PDB file of C-alpha atoms in Angstrom:
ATOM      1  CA  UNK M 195      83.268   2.656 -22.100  1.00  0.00           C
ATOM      2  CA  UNK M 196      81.581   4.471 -24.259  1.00  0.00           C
ATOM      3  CA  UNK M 197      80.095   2.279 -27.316  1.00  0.00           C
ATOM      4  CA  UNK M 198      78.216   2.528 -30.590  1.00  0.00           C
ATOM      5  CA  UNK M 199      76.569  -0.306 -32.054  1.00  0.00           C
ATOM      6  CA  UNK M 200      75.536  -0.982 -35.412  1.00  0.00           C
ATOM      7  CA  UNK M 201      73.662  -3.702 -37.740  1.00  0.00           C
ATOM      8  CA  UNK M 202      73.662  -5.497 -39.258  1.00  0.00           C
ATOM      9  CA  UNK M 203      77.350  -6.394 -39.960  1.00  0.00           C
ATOM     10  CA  UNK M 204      76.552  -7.587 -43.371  1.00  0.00           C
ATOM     11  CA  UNK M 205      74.126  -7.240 -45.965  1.00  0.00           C
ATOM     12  CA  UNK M 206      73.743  -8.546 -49.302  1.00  0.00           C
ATOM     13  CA  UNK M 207      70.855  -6.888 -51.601  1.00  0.00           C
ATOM     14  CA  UNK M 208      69.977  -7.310 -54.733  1.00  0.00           C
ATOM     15  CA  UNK M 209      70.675  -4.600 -56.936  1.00  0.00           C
ATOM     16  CA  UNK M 210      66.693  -2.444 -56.787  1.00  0.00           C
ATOM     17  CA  UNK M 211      66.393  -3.625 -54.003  1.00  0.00           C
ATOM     18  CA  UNK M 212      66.110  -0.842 -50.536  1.00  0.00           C
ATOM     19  CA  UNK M 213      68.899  -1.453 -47.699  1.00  0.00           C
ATOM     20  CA  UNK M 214      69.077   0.358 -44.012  1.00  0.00           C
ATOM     21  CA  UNK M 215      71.431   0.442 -41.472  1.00  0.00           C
ATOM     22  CA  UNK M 216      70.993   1.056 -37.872  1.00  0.00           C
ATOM     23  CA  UNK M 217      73.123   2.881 -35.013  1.00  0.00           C
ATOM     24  CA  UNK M 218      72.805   2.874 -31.083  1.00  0.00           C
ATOM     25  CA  UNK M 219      73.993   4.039 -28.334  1.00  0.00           C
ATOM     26  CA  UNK M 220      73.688   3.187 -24.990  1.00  0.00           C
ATOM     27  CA  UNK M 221      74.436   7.419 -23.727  1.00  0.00           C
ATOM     28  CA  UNK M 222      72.866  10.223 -25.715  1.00  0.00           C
ATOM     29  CA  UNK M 223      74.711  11.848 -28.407  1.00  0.00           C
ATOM     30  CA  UNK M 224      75.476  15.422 -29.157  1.00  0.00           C
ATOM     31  CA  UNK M 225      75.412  14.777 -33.234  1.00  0.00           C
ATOM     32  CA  UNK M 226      75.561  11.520 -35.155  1.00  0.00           C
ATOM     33  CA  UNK M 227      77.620  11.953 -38.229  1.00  0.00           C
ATOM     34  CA  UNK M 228      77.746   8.927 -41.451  1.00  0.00           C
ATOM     35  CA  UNK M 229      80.615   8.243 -43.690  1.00  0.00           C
ATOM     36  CA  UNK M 230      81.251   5.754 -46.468  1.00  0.00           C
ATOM     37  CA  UNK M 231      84.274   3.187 -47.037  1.00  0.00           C
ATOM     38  CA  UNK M 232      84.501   2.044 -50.512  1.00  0.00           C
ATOM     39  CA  UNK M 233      86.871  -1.402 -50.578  1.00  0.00           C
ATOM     40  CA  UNK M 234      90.114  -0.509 -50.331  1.00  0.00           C
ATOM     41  CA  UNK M 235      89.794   3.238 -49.688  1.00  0.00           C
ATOM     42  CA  UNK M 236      89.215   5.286 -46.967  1.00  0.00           C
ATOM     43  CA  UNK M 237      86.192   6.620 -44.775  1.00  0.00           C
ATOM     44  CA  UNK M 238      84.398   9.258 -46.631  1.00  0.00           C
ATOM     45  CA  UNK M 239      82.226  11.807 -44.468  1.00  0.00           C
ATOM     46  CA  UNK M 240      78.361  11.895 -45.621  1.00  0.00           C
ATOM     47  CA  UNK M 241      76.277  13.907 -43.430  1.00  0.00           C
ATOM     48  CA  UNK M 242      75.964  14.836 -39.909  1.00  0.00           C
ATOM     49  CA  UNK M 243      72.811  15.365 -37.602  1.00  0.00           C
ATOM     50  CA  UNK M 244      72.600  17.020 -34.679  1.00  0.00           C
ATOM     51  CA  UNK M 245      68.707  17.334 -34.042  1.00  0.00           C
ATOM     52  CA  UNK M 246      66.353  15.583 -32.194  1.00  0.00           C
ATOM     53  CA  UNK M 247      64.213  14.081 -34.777  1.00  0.00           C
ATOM     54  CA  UNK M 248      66.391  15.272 -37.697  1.00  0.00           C
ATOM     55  CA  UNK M 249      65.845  13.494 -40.911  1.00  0.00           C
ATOM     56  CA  UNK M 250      68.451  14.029 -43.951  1.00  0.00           C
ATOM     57  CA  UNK M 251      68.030  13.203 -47.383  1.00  0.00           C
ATOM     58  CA  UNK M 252      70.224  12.673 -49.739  1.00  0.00           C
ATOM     59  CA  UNK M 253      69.006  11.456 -53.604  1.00  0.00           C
ATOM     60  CA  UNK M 254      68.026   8.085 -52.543  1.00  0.00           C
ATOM     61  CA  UNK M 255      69.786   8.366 -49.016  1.00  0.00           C
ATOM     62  CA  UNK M 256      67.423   8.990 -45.865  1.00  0.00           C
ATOM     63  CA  UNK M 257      69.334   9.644 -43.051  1.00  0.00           C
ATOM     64  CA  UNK M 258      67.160   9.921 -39.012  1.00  0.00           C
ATOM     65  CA  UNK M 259      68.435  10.794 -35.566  1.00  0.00           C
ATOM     66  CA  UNK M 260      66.320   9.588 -33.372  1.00  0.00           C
ATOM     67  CA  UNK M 261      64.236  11.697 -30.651  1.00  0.00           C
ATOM     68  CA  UNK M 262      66.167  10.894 -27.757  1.00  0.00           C
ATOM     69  CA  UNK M 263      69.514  11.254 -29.987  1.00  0.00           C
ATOM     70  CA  UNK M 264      70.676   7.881 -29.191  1.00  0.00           C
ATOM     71  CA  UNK M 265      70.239   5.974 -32.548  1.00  0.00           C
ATOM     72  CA  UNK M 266      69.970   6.570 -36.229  1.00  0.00           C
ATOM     73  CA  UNK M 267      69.552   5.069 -39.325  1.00  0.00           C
ATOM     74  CA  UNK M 268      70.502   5.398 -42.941  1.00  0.00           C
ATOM     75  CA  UNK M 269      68.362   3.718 -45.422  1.00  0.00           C
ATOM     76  CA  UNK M 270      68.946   3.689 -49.497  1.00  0.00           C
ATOM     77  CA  UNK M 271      66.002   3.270 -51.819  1.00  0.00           C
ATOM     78  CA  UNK M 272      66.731   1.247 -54.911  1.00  0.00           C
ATOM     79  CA  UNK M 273      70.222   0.145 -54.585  1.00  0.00           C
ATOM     80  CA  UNK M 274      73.022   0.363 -57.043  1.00  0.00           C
ATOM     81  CA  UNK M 275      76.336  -1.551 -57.470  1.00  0.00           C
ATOM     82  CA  UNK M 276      77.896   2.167 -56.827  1.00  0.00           C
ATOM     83  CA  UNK M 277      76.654   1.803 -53.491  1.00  0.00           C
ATOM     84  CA  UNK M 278      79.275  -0.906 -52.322  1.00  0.00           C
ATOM     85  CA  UNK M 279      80.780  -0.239 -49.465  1.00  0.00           C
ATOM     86  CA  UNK M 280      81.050   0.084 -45.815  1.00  0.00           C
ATOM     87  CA  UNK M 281      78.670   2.417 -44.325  1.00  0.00           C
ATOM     88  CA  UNK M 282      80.064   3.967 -40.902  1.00  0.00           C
ATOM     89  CA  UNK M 283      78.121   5.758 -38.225  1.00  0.00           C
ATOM     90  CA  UNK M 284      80.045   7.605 -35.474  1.00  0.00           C
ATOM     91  CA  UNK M 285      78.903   9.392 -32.163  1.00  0.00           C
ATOM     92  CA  UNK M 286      79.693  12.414 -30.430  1.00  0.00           C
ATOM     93  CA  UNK M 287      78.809  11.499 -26.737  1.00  0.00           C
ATOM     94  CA  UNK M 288      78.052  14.314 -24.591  1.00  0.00           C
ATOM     95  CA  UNK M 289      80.474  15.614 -22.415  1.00  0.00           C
ATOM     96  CA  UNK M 290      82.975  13.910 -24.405  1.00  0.00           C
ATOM     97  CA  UNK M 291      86.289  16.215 -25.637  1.00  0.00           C
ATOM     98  CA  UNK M 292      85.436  16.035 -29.143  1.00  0.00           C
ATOM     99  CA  UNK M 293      86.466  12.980 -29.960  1.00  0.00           C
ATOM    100  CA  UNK M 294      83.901  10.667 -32.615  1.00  0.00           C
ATOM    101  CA  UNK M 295      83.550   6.482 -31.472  1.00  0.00           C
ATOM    102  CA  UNK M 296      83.092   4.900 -34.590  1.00  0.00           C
ATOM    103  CA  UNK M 297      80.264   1.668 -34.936  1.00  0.00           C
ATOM    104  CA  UNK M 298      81.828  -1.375 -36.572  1.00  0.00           C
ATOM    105  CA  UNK M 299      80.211  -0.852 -40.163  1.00  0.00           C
ATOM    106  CA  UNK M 300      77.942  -2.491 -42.129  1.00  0.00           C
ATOM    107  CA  UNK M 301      79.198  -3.593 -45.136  1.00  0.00           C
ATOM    108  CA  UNK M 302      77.113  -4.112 -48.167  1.00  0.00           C
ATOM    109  CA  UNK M 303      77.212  -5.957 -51.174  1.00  0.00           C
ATOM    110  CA  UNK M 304      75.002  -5.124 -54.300  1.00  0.00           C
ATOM    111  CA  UNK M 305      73.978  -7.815 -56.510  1.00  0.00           C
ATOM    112  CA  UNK M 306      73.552  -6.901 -60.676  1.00  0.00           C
TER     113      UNK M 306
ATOM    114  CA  UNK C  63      93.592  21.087 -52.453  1.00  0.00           C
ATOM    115  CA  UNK C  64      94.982  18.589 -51.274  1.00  0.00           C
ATOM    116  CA  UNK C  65      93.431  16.484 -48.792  1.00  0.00           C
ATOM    117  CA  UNK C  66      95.199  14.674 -45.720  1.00  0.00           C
ATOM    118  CA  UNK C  67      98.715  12.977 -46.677  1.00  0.00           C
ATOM    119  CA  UNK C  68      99.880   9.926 -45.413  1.00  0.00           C
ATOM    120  CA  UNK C  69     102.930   7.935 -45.788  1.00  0.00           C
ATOM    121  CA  UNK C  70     104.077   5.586 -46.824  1.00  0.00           C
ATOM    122  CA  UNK C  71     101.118   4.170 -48.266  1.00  0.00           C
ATOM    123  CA  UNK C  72     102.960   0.687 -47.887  1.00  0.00           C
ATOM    124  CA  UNK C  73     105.043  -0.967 -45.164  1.00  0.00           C
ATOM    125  CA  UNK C  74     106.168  -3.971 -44.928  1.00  0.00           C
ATOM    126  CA  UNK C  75     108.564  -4.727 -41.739  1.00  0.00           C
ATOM    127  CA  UNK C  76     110.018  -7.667 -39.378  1.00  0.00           C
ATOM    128  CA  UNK C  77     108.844  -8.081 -35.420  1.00  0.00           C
ATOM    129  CA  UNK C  78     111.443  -6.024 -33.767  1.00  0.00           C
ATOM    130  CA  UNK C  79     111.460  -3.011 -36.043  1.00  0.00           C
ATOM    131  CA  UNK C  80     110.952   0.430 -35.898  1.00  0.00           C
ATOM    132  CA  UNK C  81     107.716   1.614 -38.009  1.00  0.00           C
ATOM    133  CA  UNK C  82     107.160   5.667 -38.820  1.00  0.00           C
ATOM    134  CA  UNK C  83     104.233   6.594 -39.966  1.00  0.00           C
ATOM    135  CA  UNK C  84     103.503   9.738 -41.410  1.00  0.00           C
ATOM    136  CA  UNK C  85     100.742  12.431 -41.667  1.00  0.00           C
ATOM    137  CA  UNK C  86     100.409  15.653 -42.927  1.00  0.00           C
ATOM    138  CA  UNK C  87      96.563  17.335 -41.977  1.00  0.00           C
ATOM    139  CA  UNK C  88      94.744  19.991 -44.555  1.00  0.00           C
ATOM    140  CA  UNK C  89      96.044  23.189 -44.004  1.00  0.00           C
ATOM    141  CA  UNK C  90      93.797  25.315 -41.892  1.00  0.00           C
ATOM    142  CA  UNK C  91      92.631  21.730 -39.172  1.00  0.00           C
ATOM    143  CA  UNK C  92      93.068  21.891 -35.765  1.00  0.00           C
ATOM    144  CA  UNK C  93      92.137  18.337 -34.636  1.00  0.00           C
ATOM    145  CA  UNK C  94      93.941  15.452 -35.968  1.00  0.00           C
ATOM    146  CA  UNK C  95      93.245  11.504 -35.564  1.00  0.00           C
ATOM    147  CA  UNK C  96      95.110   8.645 -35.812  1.00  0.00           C
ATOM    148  CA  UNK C  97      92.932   5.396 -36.196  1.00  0.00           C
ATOM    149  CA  UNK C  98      93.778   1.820 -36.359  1.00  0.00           C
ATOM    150  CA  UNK C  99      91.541  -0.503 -38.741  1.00  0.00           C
ATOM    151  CA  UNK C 100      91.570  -4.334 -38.563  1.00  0.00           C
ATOM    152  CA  UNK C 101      88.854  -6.948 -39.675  1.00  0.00           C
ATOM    153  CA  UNK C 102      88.457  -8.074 -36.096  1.00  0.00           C
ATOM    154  CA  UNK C 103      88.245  -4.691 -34.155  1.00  0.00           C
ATOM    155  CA  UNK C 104      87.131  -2.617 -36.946  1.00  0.00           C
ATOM    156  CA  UNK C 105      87.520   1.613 -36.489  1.00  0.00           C
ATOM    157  CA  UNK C 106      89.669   2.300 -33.656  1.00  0.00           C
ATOM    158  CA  UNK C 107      90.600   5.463 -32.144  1.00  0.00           C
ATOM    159  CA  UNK C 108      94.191   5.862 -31.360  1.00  0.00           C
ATOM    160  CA  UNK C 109      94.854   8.921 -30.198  1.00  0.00           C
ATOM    161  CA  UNK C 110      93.526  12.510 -30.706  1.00  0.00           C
ATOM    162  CA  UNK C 111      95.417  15.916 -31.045  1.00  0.00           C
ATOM    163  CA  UNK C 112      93.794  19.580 -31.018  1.00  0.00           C
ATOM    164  CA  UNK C 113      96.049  22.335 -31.367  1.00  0.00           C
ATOM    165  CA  UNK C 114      99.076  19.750 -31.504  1.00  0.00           C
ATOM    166  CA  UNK C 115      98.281  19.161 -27.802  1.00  0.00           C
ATOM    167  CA  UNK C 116      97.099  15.054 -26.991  1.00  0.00           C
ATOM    168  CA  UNK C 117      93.620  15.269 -25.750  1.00  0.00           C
ATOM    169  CA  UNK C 118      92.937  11.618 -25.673  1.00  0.00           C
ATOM    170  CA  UNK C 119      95.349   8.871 -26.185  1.00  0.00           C
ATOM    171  CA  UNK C 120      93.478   5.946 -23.983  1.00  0.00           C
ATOM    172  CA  UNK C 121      93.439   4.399 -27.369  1.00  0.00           C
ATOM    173  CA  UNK C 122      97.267   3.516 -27.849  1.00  0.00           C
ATOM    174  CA  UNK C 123      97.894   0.249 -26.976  1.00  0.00           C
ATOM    175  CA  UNK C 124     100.656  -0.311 -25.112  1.00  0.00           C
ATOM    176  CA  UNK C 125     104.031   1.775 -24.708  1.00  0.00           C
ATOM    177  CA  UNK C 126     105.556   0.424 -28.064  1.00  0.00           C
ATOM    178  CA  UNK C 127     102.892   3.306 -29.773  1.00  0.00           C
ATOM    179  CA  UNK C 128     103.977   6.761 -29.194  1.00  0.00           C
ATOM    180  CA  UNK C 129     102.771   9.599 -31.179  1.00  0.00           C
ATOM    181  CA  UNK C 130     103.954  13.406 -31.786  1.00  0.00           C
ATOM    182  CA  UNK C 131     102.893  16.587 -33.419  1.00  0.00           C
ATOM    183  CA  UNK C 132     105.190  19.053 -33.401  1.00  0.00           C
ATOM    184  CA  UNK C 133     103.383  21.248 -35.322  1.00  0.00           C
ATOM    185  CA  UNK C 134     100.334  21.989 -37.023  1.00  0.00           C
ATOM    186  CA  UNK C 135     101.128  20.346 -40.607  1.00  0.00           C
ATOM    187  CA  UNK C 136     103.135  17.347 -39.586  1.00  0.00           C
ATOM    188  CA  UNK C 137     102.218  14.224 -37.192  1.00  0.00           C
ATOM    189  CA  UNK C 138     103.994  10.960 -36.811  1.00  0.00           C
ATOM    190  CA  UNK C 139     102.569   7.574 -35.531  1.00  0.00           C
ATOM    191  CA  UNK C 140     105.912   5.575 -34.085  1.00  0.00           C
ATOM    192  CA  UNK C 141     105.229   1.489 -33.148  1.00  0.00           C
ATOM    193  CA  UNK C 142     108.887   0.311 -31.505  1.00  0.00           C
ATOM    194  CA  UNK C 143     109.189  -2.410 -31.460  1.00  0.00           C
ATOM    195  CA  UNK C 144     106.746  -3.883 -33.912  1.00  0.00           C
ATOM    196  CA  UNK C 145     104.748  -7.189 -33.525  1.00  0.00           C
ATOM    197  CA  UNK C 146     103.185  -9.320 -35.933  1.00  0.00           C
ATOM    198  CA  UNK C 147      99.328  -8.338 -34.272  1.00  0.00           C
ATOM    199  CA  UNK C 148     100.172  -4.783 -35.130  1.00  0.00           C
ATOM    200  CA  UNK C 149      99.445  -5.433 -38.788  1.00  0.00           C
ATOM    201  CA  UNK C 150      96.313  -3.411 -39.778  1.00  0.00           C
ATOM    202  CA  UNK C 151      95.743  -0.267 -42.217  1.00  0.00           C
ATOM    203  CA  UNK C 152      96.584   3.247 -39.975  1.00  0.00           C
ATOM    204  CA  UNK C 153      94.203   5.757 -40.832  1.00  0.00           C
ATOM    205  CA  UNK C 154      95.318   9.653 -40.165  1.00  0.00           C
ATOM    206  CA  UNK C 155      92.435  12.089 -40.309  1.00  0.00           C
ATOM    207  CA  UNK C 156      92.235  15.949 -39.590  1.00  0.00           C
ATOM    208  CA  UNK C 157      89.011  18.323 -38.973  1.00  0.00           C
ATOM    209  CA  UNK C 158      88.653  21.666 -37.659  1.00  0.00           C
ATOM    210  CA  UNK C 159      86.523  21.450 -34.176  1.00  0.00           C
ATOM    211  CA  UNK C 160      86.627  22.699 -31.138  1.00  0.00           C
ATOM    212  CA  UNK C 161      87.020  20.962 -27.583  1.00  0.00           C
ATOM    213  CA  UNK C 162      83.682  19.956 -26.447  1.00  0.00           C
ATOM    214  CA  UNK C 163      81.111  21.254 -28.963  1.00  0.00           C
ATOM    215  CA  UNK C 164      79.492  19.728 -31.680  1.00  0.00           C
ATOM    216  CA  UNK C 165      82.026  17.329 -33.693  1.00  0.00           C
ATOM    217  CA  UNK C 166      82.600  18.593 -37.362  1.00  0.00           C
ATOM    218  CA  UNK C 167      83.563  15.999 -40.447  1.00  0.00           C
ATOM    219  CA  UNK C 168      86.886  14.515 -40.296  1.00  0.00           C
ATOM    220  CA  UNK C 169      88.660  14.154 -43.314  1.00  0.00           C
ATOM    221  CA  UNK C 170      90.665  10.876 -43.952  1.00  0.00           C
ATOM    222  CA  UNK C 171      93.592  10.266 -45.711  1.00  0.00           C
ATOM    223  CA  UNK C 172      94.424   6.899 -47.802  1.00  0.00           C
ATOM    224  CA  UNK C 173      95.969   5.404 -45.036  1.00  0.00           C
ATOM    225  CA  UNK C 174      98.973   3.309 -44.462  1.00  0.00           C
ATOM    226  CA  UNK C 175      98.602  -0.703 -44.584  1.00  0.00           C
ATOM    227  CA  UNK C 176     101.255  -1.956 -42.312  1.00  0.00           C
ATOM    228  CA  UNK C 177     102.682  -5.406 -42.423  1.00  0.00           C
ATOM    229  CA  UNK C 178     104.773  -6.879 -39.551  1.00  0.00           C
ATOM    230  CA  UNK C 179     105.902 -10.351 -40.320  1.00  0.00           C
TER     231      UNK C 179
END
């Protein structure tokens, strides 16, 4: 079926120091969208893409779709213990009835 | 505003029992999730509504999961009978899309962590 994978599954960073995420897919996408689980809450939406190409900012969040709309990335400059969490992408395949299949997270940890 | 509302927030139940869980989408959302969350499996899709009609349920597990909307402000997630395995945290989350175009942001509520000893 369909599938998005992401990595890593785990990252611990120092806090200062940059982090990134990554998203594929093995069928091309219609939009890409990004959401945030803090521990013990719930998913929290970020941003979505829908371009080709499309890069997203977001204070020190940079968020890409790539040009064949099959992977992305999300990559925060200079860390900080408020950015704990899971980070979630999730695809809209094409063709699909509207329906969003989640990647399995990457959960990061922030050193002080 | 309120955002999505689930209950209860808690459950803790034997194998054999009946669970109910409960989910009320922000007024004005057409499409409304259910998802499943687990350590091992991570985000899982249970089944999808749009306009209170299932579009996709291939997610449910087996026939002990059965879920209804009877209308646009109320959804229940029913597990009968329950099993140990279905322990996890039940997400409900509700957005306002349209079949086939370009997804918009779901909003999730605080979810329900279920416990089935």
């Amino acid at each position: 079926g369909q599938q998005v994978m992401q990595i890593p599954q785990y990252q611990h960073v120092q806090e200062g120091e940059d982090f990134t995420t990554y998203c594929n897919s093995s069928t091309t996408l219609s939009n890409i969208q990004w959401y945030k689980q803090r521990p013990g809450g719930h998913p929290v939406f970020l941003i979505q893409l829908v371009k080709s190409g499309e890069v997203k900012k977001q204070k020190r969040l940079t968020f890409q779709f790539g040009e064949a709309k099959k992977n992305s990335s999300l990559h925060i400059t200079a860390t900080q213990t408020t950015d704990v969490g899971t980070y979630f992408c999730a695809g809209l395949h094409r063709g699909s009835q509207g329906n969003l299949i989640f990647g399995k997270g990457t959960k990061l940890s922030v050193k002080p | 505003d309120a955002g999505v509302i689930q209950s209860p927030r808690h459950e803790v139940t034997e194998m054999g029992q009946e669970v109910t869980l409960r989910c009320k989408p922000i007024s004005g959302h057409n499409s409304l999730f259910w998802y499943r969350q687990t350590m091992m499996r991570g985000l899982e899709l249970l089944i999808y509504f749009n306009n209170n009609v299932p579009i996709d349920d291939s997610g449910m597990p087996e026939d002990r999961f059965s879920a209804k909307m009877p209308n646009a402000s109320f959804s229940t997630l029913k597990i009968q009978p329950s099993e140990p395995r279905d322990s996890a945290v039940y997400f409900c989350a509700s957005s306002f899309s349209t079949l086939g175009t370009s997804g918009y942001e779901q909003y999730f509520g605080p979810g329900t962590r279920l416990t089935v000893t």
